[in-house]
Structure formats: structure tokens, C-alpha cells
Coordinates of C-alpha atoms in Angstrom, one line a residue:
M1 CA 11.4 -10.6 -33.7
H2 CA 8.0 -9.9 -32.3
D3 CA 4.6 -11.6 -32.2
I4 CA 2.6 -9.6 -34.8
R5 CA -0.5 -10.3 -32.8
L6 CA 0.9 -8.2 -29.9
I7 CA 1.4 -5.3 -32.2
R8 CA -2.1 -5.7 -33.6
D9 CA -3.6 -5.8 -30.1
D10 CA -1.6 -2.8 -28.7
P11 CA 0.0 -0.7 -31.4
D12 CA 0.3 2.3 -29.1
G13 CA 2.1 0.2 -26.5
F14 CA 4.5 -1.1 -29.1
D15 CA 5.3 2.4 -30.2
A16 CA 5.7 3.5 -26.6
V17 CA 8.5 0.9 -26.2
L18 CA 10.2 2.2 -29.3
A19 CA 10.0 5.7 -28.1
R20 CA 11.8 4.7 -24.8
R21 CA 14.6 3.3 -27.0
G22 CA 14.8 6.4 -29.1
V23 CA 13.2 4.7 -32.1
D24 CA 10.5 6.3 -34.3
P25 CA 7.0 4.9 -34.2
A26 CA 6.5 1.9 -36.5
A27 CA 3.3 0.1 -35.6
K28 CA 1.2 2.0 -38.2
D29 CA 3.6 1.0 -41.1
I30 CA 3.9 -2.6 -39.8
L31 CA 0.2 -3.1 -39.5
A32 CA -0.4 -1.6 -43.0
L33 CA 2.0 -4.2 -44.4
D34 CA 0.4 -6.9 -42.2
E35 CA -3.1 -6.0 -43.5
E36 CA -2.0 -6.1 -47.1
R37 CA -0.3 -9.4 -46.6
R38 CA -3.4 -10.9 -45.0
K39 CA -5.6 -9.5 -47.8
L40 CA -3.4 -11.1 -50.4
T41 CA -3.3 -14.3 -48.5
T42 CA -7.2 -14.4 -48.6
Q43 CA -7.2 -13.6 -52.3
L44 CA -4.8 -16.3 -53.0
Q45 CA -6.7 -18.9 -51.0
E46 CA -10.0 -17.9 -52.7
A47 CA -8.4 -18.1 -56.1
Q48 CA -6.9 -21.5 -55.4
S49 CA -10.2 -22.8 -54.0
R50 CA -12.1 -21.5 -57.0
R51 CA -9.6 -23.0 -59.4
N52 CA -10.0 -26.4 -57.8
E53 CA -13.8 -26.1 -57.8
A54 CA -13.9 -25.1 -61.4
S55 CA -11.5 -27.8 -62.5
K56 CA -13.7 -30.4 -60.8
A57 CA -16.8 -28.9 -62.4
I58 CA -15.2 -29.2 -65.9
G59 CA -15.3 -33.0 -65.6
Q60 CA -18.9 -33.0 -64.4
A61 CA -20.0 -30.7 -67.2
M62 CA -18.3 -32.9 -69.8
G63 CA -19.9 -36.0 -68.3
E64 CA -23.3 -34.3 -68.6
G65 CA -22.6 -33.3 -72.2
D66 CA -22.7 -29.6 -71.3
T67 CA -19.8 -28.5 -73.5
E68 CA -20.7 -24.8 -73.3
K69 CA -20.5 -24.9 -69.5
A70 CA -17.3 -26.9 -69.7
E71 CA -15.7 -24.4 -72.1
A72 CA -16.7 -21.5 -69.9
L73 CA -15.2 -23.2 -66.9
K74 CA -12.0 -23.9 -68.8
A75 CA -11.7 -20.2 -69.7
E76 CA -12.2 -19.3 -66.0
V77 CA -9.5 -21.7 -64.9
G78 CA -7.2 -20.3 -67.6
E79 CA -7.7 -16.8 -66.3
L80 CA -7.1 -17.9 -62.7
K81 CA -3.8 -19.6 -63.8
K82 CA -2.7 -16.4 -65.4
S83 CA -3.6 -14.1 -62.5
M84 CA -2.4 -16.3 -59.6
P85 CA 1.3 -15.9 -60.3
E86 CA 1.0 -12.2 -60.1
L87 CA -0.9 -12.6 -56.8
E88 CA 1.8 -14.9 -55.5
E89 CA 4.5 -12.5 -56.4
R90 CA 2.8 -9.6 -54.7
H91 CA 2.2 -11.8 -51.6
R92 CA 5.9 -12.8 -51.6
A93 CA 7.1 -9.2 -52.0
V94 CA 4.9 -7.9 -49.2
S95 CA 5.8 -10.7 -46.9
E96 CA 9.5 -10.1 -47.5
Q97 CA 9.0 -6.4 -46.9
L98 CA 7.2 -7.0 -43.6
Q99 CA 9.8 -9.5 -42.5
A100 CA 12.6 -7.0 -43.3
V101 CA 10.9 -4.3 -41.2
M102 CA 10.2 -6.7 -38.3
L103 CA 13.9 -7.8 -38.3
T104 CA 15.0 -4.2 -37.7
M105 CA 12.7 -3.7 -34.7
P106 CA 14.4 -3.7 -31.3
N107 CA 13.3 -6.0 -28.5
L108 CA 10.6 -5.1 -26.0
L109 CA 11.7 -3.8 -22.6
D110 CA 11.2 -5.3 -19.1
P111 CA 9.1 -2.8 -17.1
S112 CA 12.0 -2.4 -14.6
V113 CA 14.4 -1.0 -17.2
P114 CA 15.1 2.7 -16.3
D115 CA 14.4 5.5 -18.8
G116 CA 17.3 7.2 -20.4
E117 CA 19.1 8.0 -23.6
S118 CA 22.7 7.0 -23.1
E119 CA 25.2 5.4 -20.6
E120 CA 25.0 8.6 -18.6
D121 CA 21.5 7.6 -17.6
N122 CA 22.4 4.1 -16.5
V123 CA 21.5 3.3 -12.8
F124 CA 24.0 2.3 -10.2
L125 CA 22.9 -0.9 -8.3
R126 CA 25.9 -2.0 -6.1
E127 CA 29.7 -2.2 -5.9
W128 CA 32.1 -4.7 -4.5
G129 CA 35.7 -4.6 -3.3
E130 CA 38.1 -1.9 -2.2
K131 CA 39.9 0.1 -4.8
P132 CA 43.7 -0.6 -4.3
S133 CA 45.8 2.2 -2.9
F134 CA 49.4 2.8 -4.1
D135 CA 52.4 4.6 -2.8
F136 CA 53.2 5.6 -6.3
E137 CA 51.3 7.0 -9.3
P138 CA 49.5 4.0 -10.9
K139 CA 50.0 3.5 -14.6
E140 CA 47.7 2.4 -17.4
H141 CA 48.2 -1.1 -18.6
A142 CA 49.4 0.2 -22.0
D143 CA 52.4 1.7 -20.2
I144 CA 53.2 -1.3 -18.0
A145 CA 52.4 -4.3 -20.3
P146 CA 55.0 -3.9 -23.1
A147 CA 57.8 -4.7 -20.7
L148 CA 55.8 -7.8 -19.6
G149 CA 55.4 -9.2 -23.1
M150 CA 52.3 -7.4 -24.5
D151 CA 53.8 -6.5 -27.9
F152 CA 51.6 -3.9 -29.6
E153 CA 54.1 -3.1 -32.3
T154 CA 54.4 -6.7 -33.6
G155 CA 50.6 -7.1 -33.6
V156 CA 50.3 -4.0 -35.8
K157 CA 53.1 -5.1 -38.1
I158 CA 51.4 -8.5 -38.7
S159 CA 47.8 -7.5 -38.8
G160 CA 47.3 -3.7 -38.5
A161 CA 45.7 -1.5 -35.8
R162 CA 43.9 -3.1 -32.9
F163 CA 45.9 -6.4 -32.9
T164 CA 48.3 -7.5 -30.2
F165 CA 51.0 -10.1 -29.9
L166 CA 51.4 -11.7 -26.4
R167 CA 54.6 -13.4 -25.4
G168 CA 55.8 -15.4 -22.4
N169 CA 54.1 -15.4 -19.0
I170 CA 51.6 -12.7 -20.0
A171 CA 50.4 -15.0 -22.7
R172 CA 50.2 -17.8 -20.2
L173 CA 48.2 -15.6 -17.8
H174 CA 45.8 -14.8 -20.6
R175 CA 45.3 -18.5 -21.2
A176 CA 45.0 -19.2 -17.5
L177 CA 42.2 -16.7 -17.1
G178 CA 40.1 -18.4 -19.8
Q179 CA 40.7 -21.8 -18.3
F180 CA 39.8 -20.5 -14.8
M181 CA 36.6 -19.0 -16.1
L182 CA 35.6 -22.1 -18.0
D183 CA 36.4 -24.4 -15.0
T184 CA 34.4 -22.3 -12.6
N185 CA 31.4 -22.1 -14.9
T186 CA 31.3 -25.8 -15.5
R187 CA 32.4 -27.3 -12.2
E188 CA 30.7 -24.9 -9.8
H189 CA 27.7 -23.6 -11.8
G190 CA 26.5 -26.5 -13.9
Y191 CA 27.2 -25.1 -17.4
T192 CA 28.1 -27.5 -20.2
E193 CA 31.3 -26.6 -22.0
C194 CA 31.1 -26.3 -25.8
N195 CA 33.5 -25.8 -28.6
P196 CA 31.5 -24.1 -31.3
P197 CA 32.4 -22.9 -34.8
L198 CA 33.9 -19.5 -35.3
L199 CA 32.2 -19.0 -38.7
I200 CA 28.4 -18.8 -39.1
S201 CA 25.9 -18.3 -41.9
E202 CA 24.0 -15.0 -42.4
E203 CA 20.8 -16.9 -41.3
A204 CA 22.4 -17.6 -38.0
G205 CA 23.5 -13.9 -37.7
Y206 CA 19.8 -12.9 -38.1
G207 CA 18.8 -15.6 -35.6
T208 CA 20.6 -14.0 -32.6
G209 CA 20.0 -10.4 -33.8
Q210 CA 23.5 -9.3 -34.8
L211 CA 22.0 -8.9 -38.3
P212 CA 20.9 -6.5 -39.5
K213 CA 21.6 -4.1 -36.6
F214 CA 25.3 -4.8 -36.1
A215 CA 26.2 -5.7 -39.7
E216 CA 29.0 -3.1 -39.9
D217 CA 30.7 -4.6 -36.8
L218 CA 31.1 -8.1 -38.4
F219 CA 33.9 -9.5 -40.5
R220 CA 32.8 -11.4 -43.6
T221 CA 34.6 -14.2 -45.5
T222 CA 34.8 -14.4 -49.3
D223 CA 32.1 -17.0 -49.3
G224 CA 29.5 -14.9 -47.4
R225 CA 30.1 -16.4 -43.9
L226 CA 30.5 -14.3 -40.8
L227 CA 33.2 -14.4 -38.2
I228 CA 31.5 -14.5 -34.8
S229 CA 31.7 -11.3 -32.7
T230 CA 30.6 -13.3 -29.7
S231 CA 30.0 -17.0 -29.1
E232 CA 26.4 -16.0 -28.2
M233 CA 25.9 -16.2 -32.0
T234 CA 26.9 -19.9 -32.1
L235 CA 25.7 -21.0 -28.7
G236 CA 22.3 -19.3 -29.1
N237 CA 21.8 -20.8 -32.6
S238 CA 22.4 -24.3 -31.2
F239 CA 18.8 -24.2 -30.1
R240 CA 17.4 -23.1 -33.5
E241 CA 14.5 -24.9 -35.2
Q242 CA 14.0 -27.3 -32.3
I243 CA 11.1 -28.1 -29.9
F244 CA 12.1 -28.9 -26.3
A245 CA 10.2 -30.4 -23.5
E246 CA 9.3 -28.2 -20.5
S247 CA 11.3 -30.5 -18.3
D248 CA 14.5 -29.7 -20.3
F249 CA 14.7 -26.2 -18.8
P250 CA 16.8 -24.5 -17.7
M251 CA 19.6 -25.4 -20.2
R252 CA 23.0 -23.8 -19.6
I253 CA 26.0 -23.8 -22.0
T254 CA 29.3 -22.0 -22.1
A255 CA 32.3 -21.6 -24.4
L256 CA 35.7 -19.9 -24.6
T257 CA 36.3 -18.6 -28.1
P258 CA 38.1 -16.0 -30.1
C259 CA 35.7 -13.2 -31.1
F260 CA 36.2 -10.7 -34.0
R261 CA 34.8 -7.2 -34.3
S262 CA 35.5 -4.5 -36.8
E263 CA 34.7 -1.8 -34.2
A264 CA 33.2 0.2 -37.0
G265 CA 31.5 2.5 -34.5
A266 CA 34.5 3.0 -32.3
A267 CA 36.8 5.2 -34.4
G268 CA 39.1 7.0 -32.1
K269 CA 38.1 5.1 -29.0
D270 CA 40.6 3.1 -26.9
T271 CA 43.2 3.2 -29.6
R272 CA 45.9 2.6 -27.0
G273 CA 46.3 -0.7 -25.3
F274 CA 44.3 -3.9 -25.1
I275 CA 40.8 -2.7 -24.3
R276 CA 39.2 -2.6 -27.8
Q277 CA 40.7 -5.2 -30.2
H278 CA 39.6 -6.6 -33.5
Q279 CA 40.4 -10.1 -32.1
F280 CA 39.8 -11.0 -28.5
E281 CA 38.8 -14.0 -26.3
K282 CA 35.7 -14.2 -24.2
V283 CA 33.9 -16.8 -22.1
E284 CA 30.2 -16.7 -22.8
L285 CA 27.3 -18.0 -20.6
I286 CA 24.1 -18.9 -22.4
S287 CA 20.9 -20.0 -20.6
A288 CA 17.6 -21.1 -22.1
A289 CA 14.9 -20.7 -19.5
L290 CA 11.1 -20.8 -19.3
P291 CA 9.5 -17.4 -19.1
E292 CA 8.7 -17.8 -15.4
Q293 CA 12.3 -18.8 -14.7
A294 CA 13.9 -16.0 -16.7
A295 CA 14.1 -13.2 -14.0
E296 CA 15.8 -15.6 -11.5
E297 CA 18.1 -16.9 -14.2
H298 CA 19.2 -13.4 -15.1
E299 CA 20.2 -12.7 -11.5
R300 CA 22.0 -16.1 -11.4
I301 CA 24.1 -15.3 -14.5
T302 CA 25.0 -11.9 -13.1
A303 CA 26.0 -13.5 -9.8
I304 CA 28.3 -15.9 -11.6
A305 CA 30.0 -13.1 -13.4
E306 CA 30.4 -11.2 -10.2
S307 CA 31.8 -14.3 -8.4
L308 CA 34.6 -14.5 -11.0
L309 CA 35.6 -10.9 -10.4
Q310 CA 35.4 -11.5 -6.6
A311 CA 37.6 -14.6 -6.9
L312 CA 40.2 -12.5 -8.8
G313 CA 40.0 -9.7 -6.2
L314 CA 39.0 -7.1 -8.8
P315 CA 36.8 -4.2 -7.6
Y316 CA 33.7 -3.6 -9.7
R317 CA 30.2 -2.1 -9.8
V318 CA 26.9 -3.2 -11.3
M319 CA 24.9 -0.9 -13.5
A320 CA 21.3 -1.3 -14.8
L321 CA 21.3 -0.2 -18.4
C322 CA 18.7 2.4 -19.4
A323 CA 16.3 2.0 -22.3
G324 CA 18.5 4.0 -24.7
D325 CA 21.8 2.2 -24.0
M326 CA 20.8 -1.4 -24.6
G327 CA 21.2 -3.6 -27.6
N328 CA 18.5 -6.2 -28.5
M329 CA 17.9 -7.3 -25.0
M330 CA 14.9 -6.8 -22.7
K331 CA 17.0 -6.1 -19.6
T332 CA 20.8 -5.8 -19.1
Y333 CA 23.2 -5.4 -16.2
D334 CA 26.7 -4.3 -16.9
L335 CA 29.6 -5.2 -14.7
E336 CA 32.2 -2.5 -14.7
V337 CA 35.7 -3.2 -13.3
W338 CA 37.8 -0.6 -11.7
L339 CA 41.0 0.4 -13.6
P340 CA 43.2 2.5 -11.3
G341 CA 45.5 3.5 -14.2
Q342 CA 42.6 5.1 -16.0
G343 CA 40.9 6.2 -12.8
A344 CA 37.6 4.8 -14.2
Y345 CA 35.3 1.9 -14.3
R346 CA 35.2 0.0 -17.6
E347 CA 32.7 -2.7 -18.8
I348 CA 33.9 -6.2 -18.4
S349 CA 30.6 -8.2 -18.6
S350 CA 27.1 -7.7 -19.8
C351 CA 24.4 -10.0 -18.5
S352 CA 21.1 -9.9 -20.2
D353 CA 17.6 -11.4 -20.5
G354 CA 16.8 -11.4 -24.2
G355 CA 13.2 -12.7 -23.7
T356 CA 11.7 -14.5 -26.6
F357 CA 13.3 -12.1 -29.2
Q358 CA 16.0 -14.6 -30.4
P359 CA 14.0 -17.8 -30.1
R360 CA 11.3 -16.3 -32.3
R361 CA 13.9 -15.4 -35.0
M362 CA 15.3 -18.9 -34.8
N363 CA 12.0 -20.7 -34.4
A364 CA 13.2 -22.4 -31.1
R365 CA 10.3 -23.5 -29.0
Y366 CA 9.1 -25.7 -26.1
R367 CA 6.0 -27.7 -25.5
P368 CA 4.3 -27.0 -22.1
E369 CA 3.3 -30.1 -20.2
G370 CA -0.2 -31.4 -20.8
E371 CA -2.1 -32.8 -23.7
N372 CA -2.7 -30.8 -26.9
K373 CA -0.8 -27.7 -25.6
R374 CA 0.6 -25.4 -28.3
T375 CA 4.3 -24.8 -28.5
E376 CA 5.6 -21.6 -26.9
F377 CA 8.8 -19.6 -27.1
F378 CA 11.3 -19.7 -24.2
H379 CA 13.7 -17.0 -23.1
L380 CA 17.4 -16.9 -24.1
L381 CA 19.8 -15.2 -21.6
N382 CA 23.5 -14.4 -22.0
G383 CA 26.4 -13.0 -20.0
S384 CA 30.1 -12.6 -20.4
G385 CA 31.9 -14.7 -17.9
L386 CA 34.2 -12.9 -18.6
A387 CA 35.9 -10.9 -21.3
V388 CA 39.4 -12.4 -21.0
G389 CA 41.4 -9.5 -22.4
R390 CA 39.7 -6.9 -20.3
T391 CA 40.2 -9.1 -17.2
L392 CA 43.9 -9.3 -18.0
V393 CA 44.0 -5.5 -18.3
A394 CA 42.2 -5.2 -14.9
I395 CA 44.7 -7.5 -13.2
I396 CA 47.7 -5.6 -14.7
E397 CA 46.3 -2.2 -13.4
N398 CA 45.0 -3.4 -10.0
Y399 CA 48.0 -5.6 -9.1
Q400 CA 50.8 -3.4 -10.5
Q401 CA 53.9 -2.9 -8.3
A402 CA 56.3 0.1 -8.1
D403 CA 59.1 -1.9 -9.9
G404 CA 56.8 -2.6 -12.9
S405 CA 56.0 -6.2 -12.0
V406 CA 52.4 -7.4 -11.6
L407 CA 51.2 -9.8 -8.9
I408 CA 49.1 -12.7 -10.1
P409 CA 45.9 -13.4 -8.1
E410 CA 46.2 -16.4 -6.0
I411 CA 43.2 -18.2 -7.5
L412 CA 45.2 -18.4 -10.8
H413 CA 48.4 -19.8 -9.3
P414 CA 47.5 -23.5 -10.1
Y415 CA 47.2 -22.5 -13.7
M416 CA 50.5 -20.7 -13.9
G417 CA 52.9 -23.6 -13.0
G418 CA 54.5 -21.8 -10.0
V419 CA 54.6 -18.3 -11.6
T420 CA 53.2 -15.8 -9.1
R421 CA 54.3 -12.6 -10.6
L422 CA 54.8 -11.1 -14.1
E423 CA 58.3 -9.6 -14.2
P424 CA 59.4 -6.9 -16.6
T425 CA 62.0 -8.2 -19.2
S426 CA 63.0 -4.8 -20.5

């Protein structure tokens, strides 16, 4: 959501941001609706004021015995009562139309975001770690993991395509990864662990911006609720409709949850393996920060996600997303882990500064220190710390052995009850 005043003050600048995102100009249409709404608001206020004045004047005229004036005033009040509902309905309809248009508008862009139309235009920032070398041809995880307990066939039998059934130590390793990530985020980086709902209302979906843009990617229940596609939806909405003190910031919360995505726009992509599932687990990092803290907080979240990959010994690179490859964020870094079986880097975390985009939609504000200061909107930031399933895939491919076993990173040994290697069972 945007401050309509900014669009009024600089419509060309607003359209320039849309153009960088590959979106058609919209300021003219928005301002036309805004002008009509303001005009109707004035007409309504004037009609209400005149009705109140005329109603008072009726009593005065009656008291003075001026029945002719009183009757004329009664007629005027009657006409106003007839016309006002139509004005109110027009005002409601225009307001809803303006709101609907505003909800479809993408976020503003940080000035440092590079130009570009697709992931091909994203900018390399840095890399970490040495890619493993093998004395055999490395395999993709989908070819290694079935013998380790990653049962694709049973998942499909039970639930259909893009579902997987994990058994034995690979299921334990999946759990260990989530626990390791949560423990690191809370014990070392000051995040508060949360256990949020997995179902949300449509209103909450609009609050964090998944609606209306990503409506096709969400699963709905029979009573109109949404299954979360990321715990950003629940963690972010925990701030909604509240006013915080300036001293409360920064606020940092994290959660490990199942996530559900229909992958409506991913037909034909990653149909093999564990990369793109309808159900997966992810640890999310959410920070609420003052505007002047946001840039530093964005770098902090990114560094935390990087530290998790470094602790696991997984090579990765950091990419700055271009204007045409971002969702509803102001600025995003993607962490891409190396998968030797695929011979490619694949996204494992996105770390973003969303600016005031989500707090405006949720009416989440803070009051600056000092007397009589108006409330302001803070920034919400998010990052994956990390996507558990994709991290499991990265471990399988980077730590694979010639005999089909997979070494488990040392940092995870305390979570594995003495198991240090995944052994093939078939």
C-alpha cells in the first residue's frame, strides 16, 4: 500500500518506479479516483452540515411562529435525506475502487536496486565456500535420496504430485535442520521463537501482500481461510493494528512452520525431486525496524542467513535482485546454494526490506519520541533462515559419497543422536 499523498506530489516519479518493475503507468487513474472520492467526501460533508443546520432552524422557525419557513426547511431536510444515501453509495463505491487499485500496486524501490527485467539481470555481489570436488560423477539428489528414505512414490500415492514421504534418518536430518536453524536464530541472534497459526483470514493475506498478487499460489479452505505459503504471513500480521513506542525497535521474531504453495505458476518446473513441493518447511526471520534502522537490519538478516550456510559448509553466492525480478519488496538479496548434481546455483533464501508497504496495509505504526508527534509507519523486513527442504537437498548433493551415502555436517551431529552419515538402505 502507498501513501496517496506521495502519488499526488510526484505522479511521474510513481509511474517511473512502476516502469522499472515492468508495470504500466497508473498514477493518472489513481489520482482521478482520488479526486472523485475527495469531491464526494466534500459533498457529503456539506450535505450533512446543511441538514444539521436546517434541522436546527426548523425549531427556531416554529418557535417564532414562522410556519412557512419551517415547512420550507422541512422540505429541504427531506430532500437532503433522499439524496444523501445515493451520495454515500457513490462515495463507498469509489473508495472501494480506489482501494482495490491501490492494493494491486507494487512496492516502491530502493534507489540501489539494479535495473532489469528478469533473473538474468540480477547482480552478483559475493560468494562463499569452495565447490566440492568428486572423484566420481556427482548425482542429483532425486537420484540419491530414494535409497536414503526420501520416498517420492508414497508421497504421490497419498497426496499427488509434489508431495514427498520421508523415512528414517533422512526424516531426522530434516527435523535436525529446522531445530538447528531455530536454535541459532534465537540463541545467537536475539530472535524470539513463535509458534503461529497455519491458517489465516483473507484480511491477513492482504496485510502482508500475498493477496491479491499471489492469490493463485494459495490454498483455500472450505470456510474461506488461507493456508500460509510462508510464516511471513502470520509473523508479519502479528504487528497489525497496533501502535508501538519508538523504543520498542528493532523487534525480531522467528518461526519454523510448514508452508503450502499451489505452485500455479511453476508448471513443468522442478518436477523431479524435493526442490519445489506443495508442502515444505521453512524458518522465517521477521524484523520490525525504524526507517533509519532498516538498511542495517537488512544486511543483518542477510548475514544471519549466510552464517547458517557457512556453519553447514554449503557454498553459496549472494545476488541483488533487479527491479523486474522482485515481489512486493523494496530491496531483496537472494542467497543461492551450489548444487553439484545439477551443476547450478539454486535459491535457498530471500532477504528483503519491504519498507512501509506491509505496515500501511495492516495499519501498524509507531509513535516517535516527543510530545504531540504523529504516528508513523515502520519497516518490516523478512528473510528465510533457511528453507529446510532445499537445505536438505544441498547437503545431499554437496556431501554425497561414491557409495551412495551422505555425510552429515558436523554442526548437526548433536541433533542426530550419534548418526553422522546417511546410509543407503536399498
